[in-house]
Tab-separated table of C-alpha atoms and ligand atoms in Angstrom:
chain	number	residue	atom	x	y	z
K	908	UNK	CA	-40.460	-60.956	112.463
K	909	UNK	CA	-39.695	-60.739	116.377
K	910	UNK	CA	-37.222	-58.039	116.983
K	911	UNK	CA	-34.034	-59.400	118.956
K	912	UNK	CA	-34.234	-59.042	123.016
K	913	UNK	CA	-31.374	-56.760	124.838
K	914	UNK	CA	-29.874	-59.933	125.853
K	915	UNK	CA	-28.391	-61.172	122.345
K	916	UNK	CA	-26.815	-57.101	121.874
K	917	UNK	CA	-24.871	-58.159	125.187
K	918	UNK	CA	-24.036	-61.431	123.887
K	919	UNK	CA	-22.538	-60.339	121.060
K	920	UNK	CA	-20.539	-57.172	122.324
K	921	UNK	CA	-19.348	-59.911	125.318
K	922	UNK	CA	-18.721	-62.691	123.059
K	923	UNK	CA	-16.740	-60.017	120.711
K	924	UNK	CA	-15.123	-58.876	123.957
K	925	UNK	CA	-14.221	-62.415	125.132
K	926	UNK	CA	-12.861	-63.447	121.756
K	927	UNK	CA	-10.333	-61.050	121.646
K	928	UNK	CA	-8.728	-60.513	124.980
K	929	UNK	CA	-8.584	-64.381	125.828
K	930	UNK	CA	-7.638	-65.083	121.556
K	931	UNK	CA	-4.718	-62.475	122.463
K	932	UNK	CA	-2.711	-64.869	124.931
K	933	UNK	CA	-2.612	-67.228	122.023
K	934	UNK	CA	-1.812	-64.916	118.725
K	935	UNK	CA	0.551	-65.946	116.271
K	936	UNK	CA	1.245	-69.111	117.505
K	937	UNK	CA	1.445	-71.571	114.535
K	938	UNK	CA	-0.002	-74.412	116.873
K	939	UNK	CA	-1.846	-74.093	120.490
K	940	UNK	CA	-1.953	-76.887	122.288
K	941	UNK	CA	-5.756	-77.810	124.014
K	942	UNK	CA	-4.618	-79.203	126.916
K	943	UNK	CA	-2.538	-75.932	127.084
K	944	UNK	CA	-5.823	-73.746	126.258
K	945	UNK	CA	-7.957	-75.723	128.521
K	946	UNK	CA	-5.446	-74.886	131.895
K	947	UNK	CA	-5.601	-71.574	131.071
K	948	UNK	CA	-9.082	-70.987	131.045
K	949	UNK	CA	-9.342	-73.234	134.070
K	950	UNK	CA	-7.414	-70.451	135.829
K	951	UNK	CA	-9.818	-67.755	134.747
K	952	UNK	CA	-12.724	-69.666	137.342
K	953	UNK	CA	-12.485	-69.037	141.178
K	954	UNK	CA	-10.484	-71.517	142.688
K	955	UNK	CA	-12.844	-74.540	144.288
K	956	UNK	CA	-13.659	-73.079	147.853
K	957	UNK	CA	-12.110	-76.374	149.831
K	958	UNK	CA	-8.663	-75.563	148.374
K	959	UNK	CA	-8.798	-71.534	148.085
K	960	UNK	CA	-10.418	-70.080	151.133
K	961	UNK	CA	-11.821	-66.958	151.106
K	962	UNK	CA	-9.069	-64.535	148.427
K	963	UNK	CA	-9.526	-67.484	145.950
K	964	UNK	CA	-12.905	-67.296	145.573
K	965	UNK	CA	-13.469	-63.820	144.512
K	966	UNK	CA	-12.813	-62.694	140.726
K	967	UNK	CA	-9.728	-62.522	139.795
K	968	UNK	CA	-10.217	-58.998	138.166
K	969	UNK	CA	-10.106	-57.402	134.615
K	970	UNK	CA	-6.364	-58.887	133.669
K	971	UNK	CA	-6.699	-59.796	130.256
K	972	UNK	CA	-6.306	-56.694	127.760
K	973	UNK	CA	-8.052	-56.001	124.705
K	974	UNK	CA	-6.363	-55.756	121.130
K	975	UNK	CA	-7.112	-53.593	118.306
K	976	UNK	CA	-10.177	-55.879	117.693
K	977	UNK	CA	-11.585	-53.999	120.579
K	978	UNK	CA	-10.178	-50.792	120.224
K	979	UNK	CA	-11.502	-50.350	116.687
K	980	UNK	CA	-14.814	-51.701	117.622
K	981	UNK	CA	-15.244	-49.756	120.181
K	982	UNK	CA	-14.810	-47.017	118.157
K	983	UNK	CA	-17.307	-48.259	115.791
K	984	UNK	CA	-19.940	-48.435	118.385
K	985	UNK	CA	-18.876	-44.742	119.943
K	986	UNK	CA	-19.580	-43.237	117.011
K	987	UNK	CA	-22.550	-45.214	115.938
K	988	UNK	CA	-24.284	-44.096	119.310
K	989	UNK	CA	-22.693	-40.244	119.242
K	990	UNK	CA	-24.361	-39.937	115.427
K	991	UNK	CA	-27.192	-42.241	115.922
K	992	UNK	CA	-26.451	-43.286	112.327
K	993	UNK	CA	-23.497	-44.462	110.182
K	994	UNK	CA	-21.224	-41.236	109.603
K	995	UNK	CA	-17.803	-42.236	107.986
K	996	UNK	CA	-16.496	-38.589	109.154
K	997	UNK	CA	-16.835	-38.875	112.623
K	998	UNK	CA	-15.641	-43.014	112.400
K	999	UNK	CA	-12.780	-42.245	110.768
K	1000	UNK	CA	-11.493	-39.450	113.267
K	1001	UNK	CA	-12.079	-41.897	116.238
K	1002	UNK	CA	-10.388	-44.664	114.825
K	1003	UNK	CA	-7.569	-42.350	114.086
K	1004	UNK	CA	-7.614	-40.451	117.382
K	1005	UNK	CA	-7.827	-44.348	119.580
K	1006	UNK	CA	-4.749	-44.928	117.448
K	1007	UNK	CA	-2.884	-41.759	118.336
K	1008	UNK	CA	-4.335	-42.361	121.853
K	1009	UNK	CA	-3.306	-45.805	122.457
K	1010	UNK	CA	-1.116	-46.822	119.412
K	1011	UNK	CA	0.480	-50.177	120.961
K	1012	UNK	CA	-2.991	-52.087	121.280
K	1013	UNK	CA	-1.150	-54.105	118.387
K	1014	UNK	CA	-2.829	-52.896	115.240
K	1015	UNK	CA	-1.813	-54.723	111.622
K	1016	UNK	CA	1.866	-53.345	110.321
K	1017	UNK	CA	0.162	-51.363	107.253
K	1018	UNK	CA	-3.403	-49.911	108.504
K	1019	UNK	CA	-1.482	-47.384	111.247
K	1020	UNK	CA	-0.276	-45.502	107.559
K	1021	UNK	CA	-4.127	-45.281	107.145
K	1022	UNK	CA	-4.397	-43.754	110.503
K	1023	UNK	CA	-1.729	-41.028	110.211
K	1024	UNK	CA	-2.844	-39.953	107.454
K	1025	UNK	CA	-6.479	-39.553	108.474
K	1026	UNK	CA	-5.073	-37.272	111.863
K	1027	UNK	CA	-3.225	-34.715	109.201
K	1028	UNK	CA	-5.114	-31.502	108.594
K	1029	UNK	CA	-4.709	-32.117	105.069
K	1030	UNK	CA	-7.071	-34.625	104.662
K	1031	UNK	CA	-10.324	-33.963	103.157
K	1032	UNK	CA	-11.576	-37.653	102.045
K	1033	UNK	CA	-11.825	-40.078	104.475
K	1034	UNK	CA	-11.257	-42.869	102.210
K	1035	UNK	CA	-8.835	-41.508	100.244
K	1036	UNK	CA	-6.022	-43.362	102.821
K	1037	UNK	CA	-7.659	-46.490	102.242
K	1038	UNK	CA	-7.790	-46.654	98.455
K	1039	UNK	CA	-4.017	-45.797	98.514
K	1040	UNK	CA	-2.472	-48.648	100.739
K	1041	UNK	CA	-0.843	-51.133	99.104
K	1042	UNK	CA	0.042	-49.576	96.150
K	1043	UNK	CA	-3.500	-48.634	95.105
K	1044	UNK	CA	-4.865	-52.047	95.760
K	1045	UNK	CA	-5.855	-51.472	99.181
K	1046	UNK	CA	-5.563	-53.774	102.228
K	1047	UNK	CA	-7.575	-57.571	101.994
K	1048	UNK	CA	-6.346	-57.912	106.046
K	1049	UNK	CA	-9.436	-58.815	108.294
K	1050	UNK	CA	-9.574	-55.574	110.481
K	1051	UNK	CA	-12.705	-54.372	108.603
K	1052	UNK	CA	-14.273	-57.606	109.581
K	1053	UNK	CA	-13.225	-57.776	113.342
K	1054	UNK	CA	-14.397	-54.488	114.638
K	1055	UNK	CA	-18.045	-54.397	112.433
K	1056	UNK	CA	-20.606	-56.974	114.800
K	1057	UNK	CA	-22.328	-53.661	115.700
K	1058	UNK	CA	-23.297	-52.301	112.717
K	1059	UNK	CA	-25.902	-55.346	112.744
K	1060	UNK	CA	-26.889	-53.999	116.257
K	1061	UNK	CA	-27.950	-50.831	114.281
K	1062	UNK	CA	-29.279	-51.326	111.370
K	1063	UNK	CA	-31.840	-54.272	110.811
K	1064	UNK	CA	-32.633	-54.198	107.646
K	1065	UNK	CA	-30.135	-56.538	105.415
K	1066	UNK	CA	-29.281	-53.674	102.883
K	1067	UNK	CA	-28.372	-50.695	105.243
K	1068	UNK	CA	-26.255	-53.577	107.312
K	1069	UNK	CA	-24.376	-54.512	103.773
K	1070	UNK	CA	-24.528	-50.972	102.844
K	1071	UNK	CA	-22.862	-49.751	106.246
K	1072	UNK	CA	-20.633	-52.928	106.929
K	1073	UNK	CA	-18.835	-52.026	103.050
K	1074	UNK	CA	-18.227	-48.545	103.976
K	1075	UNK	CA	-17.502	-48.567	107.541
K	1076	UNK	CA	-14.779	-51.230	106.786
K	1077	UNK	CA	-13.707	-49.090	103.250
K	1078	UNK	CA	-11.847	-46.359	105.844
K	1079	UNK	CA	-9.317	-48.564	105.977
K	1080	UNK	CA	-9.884	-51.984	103.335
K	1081	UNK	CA	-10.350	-50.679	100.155
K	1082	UNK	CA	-9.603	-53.873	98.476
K	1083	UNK	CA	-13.266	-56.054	97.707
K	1084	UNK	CA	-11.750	-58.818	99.763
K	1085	UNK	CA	-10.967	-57.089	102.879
K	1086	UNK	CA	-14.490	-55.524	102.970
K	1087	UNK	CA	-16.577	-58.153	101.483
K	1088	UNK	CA	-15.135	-59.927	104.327
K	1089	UNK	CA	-17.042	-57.296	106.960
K	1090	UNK	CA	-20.213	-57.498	104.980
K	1091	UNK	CA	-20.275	-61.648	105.551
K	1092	UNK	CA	-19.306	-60.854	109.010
K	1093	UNK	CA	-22.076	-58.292	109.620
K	1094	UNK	CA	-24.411	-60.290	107.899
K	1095	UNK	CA	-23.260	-63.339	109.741
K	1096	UNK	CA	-24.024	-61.472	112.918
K	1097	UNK	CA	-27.370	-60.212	111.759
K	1098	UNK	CA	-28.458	-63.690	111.050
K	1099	UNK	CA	-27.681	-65.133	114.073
K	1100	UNK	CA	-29.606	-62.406	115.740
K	1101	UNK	CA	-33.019	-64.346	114.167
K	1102	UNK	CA	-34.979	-66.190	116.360
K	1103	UNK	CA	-34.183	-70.025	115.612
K	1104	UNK	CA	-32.273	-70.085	112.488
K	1105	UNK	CA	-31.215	-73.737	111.689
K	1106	UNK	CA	-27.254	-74.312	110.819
K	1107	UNK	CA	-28.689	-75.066	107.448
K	1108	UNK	CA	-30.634	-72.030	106.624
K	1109	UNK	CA	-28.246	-69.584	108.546
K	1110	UNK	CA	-25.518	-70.917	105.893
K	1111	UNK	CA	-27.629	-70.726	103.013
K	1112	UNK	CA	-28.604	-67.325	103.114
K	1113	UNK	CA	-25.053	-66.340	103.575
K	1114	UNK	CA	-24.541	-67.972	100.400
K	1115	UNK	CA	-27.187	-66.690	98.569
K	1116	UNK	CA	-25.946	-63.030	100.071
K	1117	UNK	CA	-22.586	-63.371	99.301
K	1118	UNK	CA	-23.105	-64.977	95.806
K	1119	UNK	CA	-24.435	-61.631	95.211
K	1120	UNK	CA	-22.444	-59.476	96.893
K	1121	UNK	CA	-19.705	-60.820	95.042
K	1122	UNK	CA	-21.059	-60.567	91.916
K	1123	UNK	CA	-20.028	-56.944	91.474
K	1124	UNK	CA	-17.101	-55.742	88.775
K	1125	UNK	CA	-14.896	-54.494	91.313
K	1126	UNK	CA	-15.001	-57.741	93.491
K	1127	UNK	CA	-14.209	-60.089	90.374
K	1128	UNK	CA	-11.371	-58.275	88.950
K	1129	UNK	CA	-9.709	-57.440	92.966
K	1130	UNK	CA	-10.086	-62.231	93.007
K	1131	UNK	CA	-8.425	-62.330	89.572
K	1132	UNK	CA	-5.911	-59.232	90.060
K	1133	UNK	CA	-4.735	-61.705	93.322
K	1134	UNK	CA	-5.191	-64.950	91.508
K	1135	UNK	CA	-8.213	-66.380	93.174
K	1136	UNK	CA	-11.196	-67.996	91.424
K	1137	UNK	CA	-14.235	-66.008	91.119
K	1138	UNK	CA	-16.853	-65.464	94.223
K	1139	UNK	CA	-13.952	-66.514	97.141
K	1140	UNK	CA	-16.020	-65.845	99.854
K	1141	UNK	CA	-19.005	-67.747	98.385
K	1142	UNK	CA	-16.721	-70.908	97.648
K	1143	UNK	CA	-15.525	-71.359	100.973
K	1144	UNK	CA	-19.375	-70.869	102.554
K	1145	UNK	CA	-19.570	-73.991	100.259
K	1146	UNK	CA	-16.912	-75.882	101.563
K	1147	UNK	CA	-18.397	-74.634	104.947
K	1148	UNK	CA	-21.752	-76.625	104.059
K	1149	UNK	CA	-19.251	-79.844	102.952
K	1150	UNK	CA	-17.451	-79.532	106.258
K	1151	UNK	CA	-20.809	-79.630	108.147
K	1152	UNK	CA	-21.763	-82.419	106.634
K	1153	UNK	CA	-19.053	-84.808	107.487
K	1154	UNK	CA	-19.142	-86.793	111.190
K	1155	UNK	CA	-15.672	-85.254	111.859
K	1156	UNK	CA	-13.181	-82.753	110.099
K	1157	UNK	CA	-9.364	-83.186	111.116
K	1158	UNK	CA	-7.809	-79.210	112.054
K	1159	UNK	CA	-5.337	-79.843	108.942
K	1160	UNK	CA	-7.866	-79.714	106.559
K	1161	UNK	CA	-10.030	-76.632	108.047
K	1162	UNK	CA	-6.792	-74.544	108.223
K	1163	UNK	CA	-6.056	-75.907	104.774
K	1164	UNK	CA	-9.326	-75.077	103.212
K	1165	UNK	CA	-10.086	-71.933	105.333
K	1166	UNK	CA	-7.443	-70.786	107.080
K	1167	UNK	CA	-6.438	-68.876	110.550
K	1168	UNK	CA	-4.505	-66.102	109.425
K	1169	UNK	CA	-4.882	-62.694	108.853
K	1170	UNK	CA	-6.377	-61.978	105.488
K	1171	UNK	CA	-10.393	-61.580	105.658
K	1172	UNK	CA	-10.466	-64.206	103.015
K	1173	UNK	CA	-8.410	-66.754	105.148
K	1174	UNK	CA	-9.966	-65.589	108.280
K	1175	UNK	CA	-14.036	-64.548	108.211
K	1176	UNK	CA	-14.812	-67.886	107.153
K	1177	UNK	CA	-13.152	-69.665	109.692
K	1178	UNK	CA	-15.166	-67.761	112.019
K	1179	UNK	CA	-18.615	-68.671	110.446
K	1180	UNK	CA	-17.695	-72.673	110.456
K	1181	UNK	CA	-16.108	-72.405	114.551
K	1182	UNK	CA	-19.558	-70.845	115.500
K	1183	UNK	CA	-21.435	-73.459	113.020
K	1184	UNK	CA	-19.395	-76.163	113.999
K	1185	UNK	CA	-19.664	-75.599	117.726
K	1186	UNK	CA	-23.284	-75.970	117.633
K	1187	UNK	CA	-22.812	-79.162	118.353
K	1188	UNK	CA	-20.619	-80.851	120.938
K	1189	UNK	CA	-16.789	-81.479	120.464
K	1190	UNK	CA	-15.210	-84.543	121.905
K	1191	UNK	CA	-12.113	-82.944	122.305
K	1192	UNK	CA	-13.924	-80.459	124.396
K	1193	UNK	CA	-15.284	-80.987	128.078
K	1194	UNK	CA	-18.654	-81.112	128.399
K	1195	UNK	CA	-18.973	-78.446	131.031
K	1196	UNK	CA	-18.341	-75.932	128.719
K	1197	UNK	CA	-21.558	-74.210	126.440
K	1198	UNK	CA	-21.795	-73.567	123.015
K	1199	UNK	CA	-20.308	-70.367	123.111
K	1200	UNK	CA	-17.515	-71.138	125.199
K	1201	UNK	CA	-16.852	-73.990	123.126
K	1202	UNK	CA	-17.442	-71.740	120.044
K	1203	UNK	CA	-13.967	-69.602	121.204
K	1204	UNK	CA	-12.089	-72.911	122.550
K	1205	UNK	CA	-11.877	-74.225	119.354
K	1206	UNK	CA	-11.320	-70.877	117.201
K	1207	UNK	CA	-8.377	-70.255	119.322
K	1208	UNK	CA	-7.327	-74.143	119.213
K	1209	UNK	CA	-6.988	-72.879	115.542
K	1210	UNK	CA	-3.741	-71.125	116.336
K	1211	UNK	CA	-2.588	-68.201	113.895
K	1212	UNK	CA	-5.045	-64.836	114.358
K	1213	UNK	CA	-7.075	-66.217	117.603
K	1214	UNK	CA	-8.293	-62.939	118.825
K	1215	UNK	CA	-9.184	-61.805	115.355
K	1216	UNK	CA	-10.777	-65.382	114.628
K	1217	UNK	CA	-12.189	-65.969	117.609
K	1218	UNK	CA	-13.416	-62.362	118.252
K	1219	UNK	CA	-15.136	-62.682	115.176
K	1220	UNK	CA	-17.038	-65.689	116.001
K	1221	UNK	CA	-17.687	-64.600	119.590
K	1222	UNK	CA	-19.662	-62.100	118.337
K	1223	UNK	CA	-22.012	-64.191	116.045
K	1224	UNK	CA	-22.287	-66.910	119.028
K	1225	UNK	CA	-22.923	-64.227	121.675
K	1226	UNK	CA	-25.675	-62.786	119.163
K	1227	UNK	CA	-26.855	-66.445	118.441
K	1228	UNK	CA	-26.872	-67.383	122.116
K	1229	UNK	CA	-27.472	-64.387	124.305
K	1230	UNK	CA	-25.939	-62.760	127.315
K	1231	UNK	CA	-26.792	-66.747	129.367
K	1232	UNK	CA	-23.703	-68.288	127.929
K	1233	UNK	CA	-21.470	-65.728	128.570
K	1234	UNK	CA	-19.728	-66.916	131.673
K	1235	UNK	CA	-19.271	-64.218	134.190
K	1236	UNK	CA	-15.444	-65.497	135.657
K	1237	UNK	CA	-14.489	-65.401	131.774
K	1238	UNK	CA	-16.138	-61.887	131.231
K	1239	UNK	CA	-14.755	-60.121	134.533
K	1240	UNK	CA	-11.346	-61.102	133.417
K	1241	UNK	CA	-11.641	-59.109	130.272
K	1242	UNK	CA	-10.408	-55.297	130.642
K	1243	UNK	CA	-13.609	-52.729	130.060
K	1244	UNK	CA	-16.080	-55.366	130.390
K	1245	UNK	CA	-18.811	-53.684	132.423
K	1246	UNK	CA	-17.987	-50.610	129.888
K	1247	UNK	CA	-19.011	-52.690	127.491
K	1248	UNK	CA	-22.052	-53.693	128.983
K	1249	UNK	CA	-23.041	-50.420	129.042
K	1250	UNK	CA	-22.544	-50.165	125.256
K	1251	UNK	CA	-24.730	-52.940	124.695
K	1252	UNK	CA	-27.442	-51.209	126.384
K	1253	UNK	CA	-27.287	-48.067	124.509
K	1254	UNK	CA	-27.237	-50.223	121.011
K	1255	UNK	CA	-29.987	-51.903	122.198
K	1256	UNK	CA	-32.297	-48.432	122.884
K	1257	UNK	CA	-30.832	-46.589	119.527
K	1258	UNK	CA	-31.991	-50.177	117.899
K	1259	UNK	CA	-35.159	-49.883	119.777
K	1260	UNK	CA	-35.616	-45.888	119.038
K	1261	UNK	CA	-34.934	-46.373	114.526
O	136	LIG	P1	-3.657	-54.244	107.653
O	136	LIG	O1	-4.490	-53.467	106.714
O	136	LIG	O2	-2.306	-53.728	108.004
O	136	LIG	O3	-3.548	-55.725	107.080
O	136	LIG	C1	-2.874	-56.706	107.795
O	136	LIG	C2	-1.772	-57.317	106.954
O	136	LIG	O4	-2.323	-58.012	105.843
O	136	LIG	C3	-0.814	-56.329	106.314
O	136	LIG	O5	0.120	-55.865	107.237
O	136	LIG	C4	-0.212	-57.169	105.204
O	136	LIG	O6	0.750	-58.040	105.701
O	136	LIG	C5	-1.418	-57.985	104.751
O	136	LIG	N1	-2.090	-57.351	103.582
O	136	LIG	C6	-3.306	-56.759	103.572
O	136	LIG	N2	-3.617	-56.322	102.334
O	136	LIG	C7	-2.584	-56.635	101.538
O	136	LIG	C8	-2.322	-56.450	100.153
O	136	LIG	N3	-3.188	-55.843	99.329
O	136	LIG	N4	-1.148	-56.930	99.677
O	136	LIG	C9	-0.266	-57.547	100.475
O	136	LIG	N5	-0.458	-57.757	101.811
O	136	LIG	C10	-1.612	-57.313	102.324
O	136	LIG	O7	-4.398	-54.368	109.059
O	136	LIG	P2	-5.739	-55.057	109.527
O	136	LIG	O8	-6.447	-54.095	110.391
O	136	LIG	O9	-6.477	-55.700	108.414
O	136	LIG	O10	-5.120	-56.203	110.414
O	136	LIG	C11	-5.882	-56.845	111.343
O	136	LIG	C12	-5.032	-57.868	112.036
O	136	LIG	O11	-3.884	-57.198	112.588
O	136	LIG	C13	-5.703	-58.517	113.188
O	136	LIG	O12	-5.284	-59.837	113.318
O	136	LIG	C14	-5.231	-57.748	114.365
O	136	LIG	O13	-5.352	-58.468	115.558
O	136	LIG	C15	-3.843	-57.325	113.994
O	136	LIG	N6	-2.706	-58.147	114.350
O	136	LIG	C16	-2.334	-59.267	113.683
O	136	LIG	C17	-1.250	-60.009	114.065
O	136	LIG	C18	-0.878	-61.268	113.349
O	136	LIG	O14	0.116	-61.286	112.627
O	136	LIG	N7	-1.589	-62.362	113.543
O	136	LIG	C19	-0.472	-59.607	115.101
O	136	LIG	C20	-0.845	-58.439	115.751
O	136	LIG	C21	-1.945	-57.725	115.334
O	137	LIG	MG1	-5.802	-57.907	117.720
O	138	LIG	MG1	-5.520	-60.584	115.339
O	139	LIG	MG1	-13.103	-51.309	133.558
């Protein structure tokens, strides 16, 4: 099997990157109106020269801020690259010390508990926090999910990236549907960095994965405990394939079926259908924009957790696509974007060096 070129490990960090900071503008709002979308990003692009002159036609500068999305991430990939390896010791400390650092980046209401507990002096297991949010159920939100694209940037064998997605996202979800949620994510992003993997096959070895995956004791009795059918994650893959399949499927009955908000469970899936979905043109979408442009256009259309949702799913397109769709007006607006260029670089020679 060809190994991915440097150019989908930028796609992927930039599409994460893009997801989140322009996804922020729009969070939480129950309904975002295209037309609404569509004038914003239209403001991101240097003005047309005949109107602008010369100020108008330069970029507009890093305005946009990143989220926790990024924050965590980041994190993820700092200590991925300081180890060389997966080491939940070091992870945990930086996720705990960007907190401490920077604690308004606008993290979920429960997971900063997780966080002060990891920076006391007291604590000896780094999962320990995890396991006891939520009264000992631990936390199903999708923050293990958003911040784990570049564990798949690591690790390209399909077990170590299950293996490292579960416990990477288990210092802070311990509940099986918060952190099954990061392995279809990571394995969602390892897919897409194939060469030429149809819609079709892409989704049906996430199924057969995640059929798996969710096999496990622990995973059937966290659905039941929380009254869901068996194999969640699996089901709505399913009704990802039925979606697909269908000429046209109204918003009502993808946020109905799979949701926007921020559980993993109502929230990773979404992700996998935008980027599936947006393989192929939109009519409510202009032309002029690519795949993976279009890919975060409609995830934040969405409304509900748009940076989370559509940071997700820039990820898998900008792994899927490659650094050529990410359009450089949209990336320069995003804060730390040439730092995160650099990231992708040194993922790409610690991928190149395992
Ligand atoms: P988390 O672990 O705090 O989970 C997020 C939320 O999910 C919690 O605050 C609870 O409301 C709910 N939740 C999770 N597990 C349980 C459970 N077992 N029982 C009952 N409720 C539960 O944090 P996280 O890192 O998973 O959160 C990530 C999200 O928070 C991302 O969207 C991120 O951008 C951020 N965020 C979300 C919003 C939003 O409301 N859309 C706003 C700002 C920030
Ligand atoms: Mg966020
Ligand atoms: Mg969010
Ligand atoms: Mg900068």
């Amino acid at each position: 099997r060809p190994r991915p070129g440097p150019a989908r490990f930028r796609g992927c960090l930039a599409g994460a990157l893009l997801g989140d900071c322009l996804g922020a503008v729009f969070e939480g709002r129950s309904v975002v109106k295209l037309p609404e979308l569509l004038s914003f990003l239209k403001g991101l692009e240097p003005a047309p020269p005949e109107e602008g002159g010369e100020a108008a036609g330069s970029a507009r500068g890093e305005s946009l801020p990143y989220t926790d999305d990024t924050a965590m991430s980041r994190s993820v990939v700092q200590s991925l690259l300081a180890k060389q390896e997966f080491d939940e010791v070091d992870m945990a400390k930086r996720f705990a010390e960007e907190y401490k650092k920077e604690p308004n980046r606008g993290y979920g209401m429960a997971v900063v508990n997780v966080f002060k507990k990891l920076l006391s002096p007291k604590c000896s297991d780094v999962f320990e926090p995890a396991r006891a949010q939520f009264n000992g159920k631990g936390s199903y939100g999708n923050g293990g999910a958003m911040r784990v694209a570049s564990i798949s940037l690591v690790y390209s064998d399909i077990q170590d990236v299950k293996k490292f997605a579960k416990l990477s996202a288990e210092l802070t979800h311990a509940n099986s549907l918060g952190y099954n949620g990061a392995i279809l994510q990571a394995l969602a992003v390892h897919l897409a960095l194939q060469e030429g993997l149809s819609r079709e096959t892409f989704l049906e070895q996430l199924i057969s994965h995640m059929e798996h995956v969710e096999a496990d004791d622990k995973s059937l009795s966290d659905a039941r405990a929380l009254g869901f059918e068996d194999l969640p994650f699996s089901r709505r893959l399913k009704k990802i394939k039925e979606f697909l399949e269908l000429s046209s499927v109204p918003k009502e009955d993808v946020l109905f079926e799979l949701g926007n908000g921020i559980a993993a469970l109502r929230s990773v899936p979404t992700a996998i259908y935008s980027f599936l979905r947006c393989m192929d043109t939109d009519p409510d979408i202009p032309d002029h924009y690519n795949a993976l442009q279009r890919t975060i256009i409609y995830c934040i259309s969405l409304g509900g957790d748009t940076d989370t949702i559509a940071t997700m799913a820039g990820a898998i397109a900008g792994a899927y696509y490659g650094e050529e769709q990410v359009p450089p007006s949209w990336e320069q607006s995003c804060e730390a974007f040439q730092e995160t260029q650099r990231m992708a670089k040194s993922l790409y020679e610690l991928y190149c060096q395992r």
